XYZ file of C-alpha atoms in Angstrom:
164
model
C 79.779 196.689 -37.735
C 79.489 200.331 -38.243
C 76.120 200.652 -36.927
C 77.267 199.403 -33.575
C 78.398 202.931 -31.921
C 75.168 204.474 -33.095
C 72.226 201.835 -33.211
C 73.673 200.068 -30.090
C 75.275 202.801 -28.142
C 76.329 201.823 -24.771
C 76.115 198.055 -25.572
C 78.079 197.129 -28.722
C 79.755 200.444 -29.330
C 80.464 204.377 -28.633
C 80.124 206.995 -31.090
C 83.429 208.477 -29.527
C 85.084 205.201 -30.775
C 83.277 204.540 -34.059
C 86.288 203.631 -36.252
C 86.497 200.341 -37.938
C 89.795 199.096 -39.141
C 90.680 198.375 -42.738
C 89.966 194.536 -43.471
C 89.480 192.289 -46.170
C 86.288 190.306 -47.175
C 86.668 187.462 -49.884
C 84.597 185.286 -51.768
C 85.465 181.657 -51.303
C 84.348 178.145 -52.536
C 82.485 177.866 -49.123
C 80.840 181.356 -49.192
C 82.136 184.778 -48.133
C 84.480 185.367 -45.093
C 85.490 188.660 -43.617
C 88.501 188.600 -40.999
C 90.007 190.547 -38.377
C 87.335 193.258 -38.167
C 88.515 195.062 -35.149
C 86.189 197.413 -33.157
C 86.038 198.976 -29.865
C 83.035 197.920 -27.253
C 82.349 199.362 -23.843
C 81.748 195.837 -22.416
C 82.510 193.255 -24.746
C 82.526 190.194 -22.271
C 80.461 191.232 -19.298
C 83.466 192.327 -16.982
C 82.477 195.958 -17.383
C 85.727 196.830 -18.940
C 85.857 198.438 -22.493
C 88.257 196.783 -24.912
C 88.784 196.391 -28.814
C 87.407 193.101 -29.891
C 88.021 191.223 -33.410
C 85.153 189.779 -35.303
C 85.296 187.110 -38.101
C 82.036 186.973 -40.277
C 81.410 183.811 -42.273
C 78.423 183.348 -44.981
C 78.033 179.775 -45.481
C 75.005 180.133 -47.792
C 72.650 182.681 -48.905
C 70.580 183.766 -45.783
C 72.780 181.963 -43.400
C 75.862 183.270 -41.569
C 77.759 183.226 -38.293
C 80.320 185.323 -36.495
C 83.099 184.807 -33.942
C 83.837 187.708 -31.473
C 87.304 187.217 -29.930
C 88.715 189.293 -27.013
C 91.501 188.886 -24.562
C 89.081 186.847 -22.597
C 86.171 184.650 -23.432
C 84.789 184.145 -27.026
C 81.277 184.729 -28.239
C 79.620 183.288 -31.447
C 76.199 183.765 -33.222
C 74.656 181.843 -35.913
C 71.907 183.288 -38.098
C 69.660 181.774 -40.470
C 66.563 183.405 -42.362
C 63.677 181.436 -43.482
C 61.829 183.579 -46.401
C 57.993 183.743 -46.083
C 57.680 186.197 -49.052
C 60.030 188.275 -50.838
C 59.777 191.176 -48.123
C 58.964 189.156 -45.095
C 61.018 186.442 -43.269
C 61.677 184.648 -39.883
C 65.115 185.013 -38.483
C 66.648 182.463 -36.472
C 69.782 182.934 -33.934
C 71.654 180.772 -31.895
C 74.214 181.776 -29.542
C 77.468 180.119 -28.233
C 79.645 181.607 -25.516
C 82.244 180.674 -22.926
C 81.351 183.635 -20.441
C 80.975 181.863 -17.152
C 80.096 185.352 -15.527
C 76.739 185.848 -17.544
C 74.008 183.420 -17.137
C 72.316 182.152 -20.253
C 69.005 183.884 -19.511
C 70.689 187.266 -19.190
C 72.511 186.703 -22.525
C 69.025 185.844 -24.261
C 67.520 189.087 -22.797
C 70.477 191.067 -23.989
C 70.374 189.571 -27.402
C 66.768 190.162 -27.881
C 67.302 193.786 -26.807
C 69.891 194.133 -29.585
C 67.731 192.648 -32.072
C 64.706 194.836 -31.097
C 67.108 197.827 -31.721
C 67.983 196.378 -35.284
C 64.193 195.894 -36.338
C 63.418 199.468 -37.128
C 66.674 200.085 -38.997
C 66.161 197.013 -40.996
C 62.409 197.774 -41.724
C 63.465 201.326 -42.827
C 65.796 199.961 -45.546
C 65.093 201.322 -49.145
C 64.884 199.757 -51.381
C 63.237 196.694 -49.666
C 64.910 194.132 -52.115
C 68.631 193.595 -52.035
C 70.188 195.346 -54.712
C 72.989 193.128 -56.387
C 73.892 196.104 -58.791
C 76.786 197.873 -56.804
C 76.052 200.957 -58.638
C 72.611 201.240 -57.035
C 73.928 202.045 -53.717
C 76.832 204.094 -52.218
C 79.430 202.148 -50.671
C 82.176 202.766 -48.165
C 85.318 200.921 -47.350
C 83.524 199.490 -44.106
C 81.028 197.775 -46.558
C 83.355 195.177 -47.948
C 81.345 192.310 -46.295
C 78.195 193.530 -48.101
C 79.907 194.048 -51.438
C 81.442 190.617 -51.240
C 77.889 189.097 -50.235
C 76.387 190.848 -53.164
C 78.856 189.616 -55.812
C 78.582 186.204 -54.368
C 74.683 186.079 -54.553
C 75.168 187.414 -58.155
C 77.611 184.626 -59.014
C 75.237 182.147 -57.730
C 72.413 183.518 -59.868
C 70.033 184.286 -56.716
C 67.149 186.441 -57.831
C 64.454 185.857 -54.871
C 64.553 188.905 -52.747
C 66.742 190.985 -54.919
C 66.665 193.994 -57.137
C-alpha cells in the first residue's frame, strides 16, 4: 500500500496523502488476512473524485492472494496467483471483479496493465531476489505488517522454494 502514492502517483495515490492508517495483519488457519487498510486515492472508482478507500487483503495459499477495495460507492476486487517457472522467474495471473458501471471492461484492463507495468521495474529491482523469511534480514516498518505476517506464515508452513 505504501508504494501507491509514489509508484502509482496520480492513479492509486498522491505523495501529499501518503499516510496509511494503523492496521492489523493476522495469520489464520486459512492464511493471512489484513483488514481495514485505509488510504487516499485521487480517483478510486472512476468518478473523478478523490476519497479514502479501505482494502482487505487475503492470502489463501503461498503465491495466491486477493484484495477487495471498498469505498462509499462501488467495490473492486483483484485475485492474484503466481506460477513459478524457476526460483527467480514466474508468471503472474490476475483477475478483476468490479461493479463500476461507469468504466468499460476494456478500459479497466488497460488501466490494470498500466499499473502492472509501473510495478515491474520495482519488483525486478528488489534485492535480495529471493524472499527473506528471516525478519532480521530486512528493515520493516509498521506499514509492512502484511508482508511480515506472510513471511512468518511461509516459515510456519516450511516453504523454502524461492526464499532466502
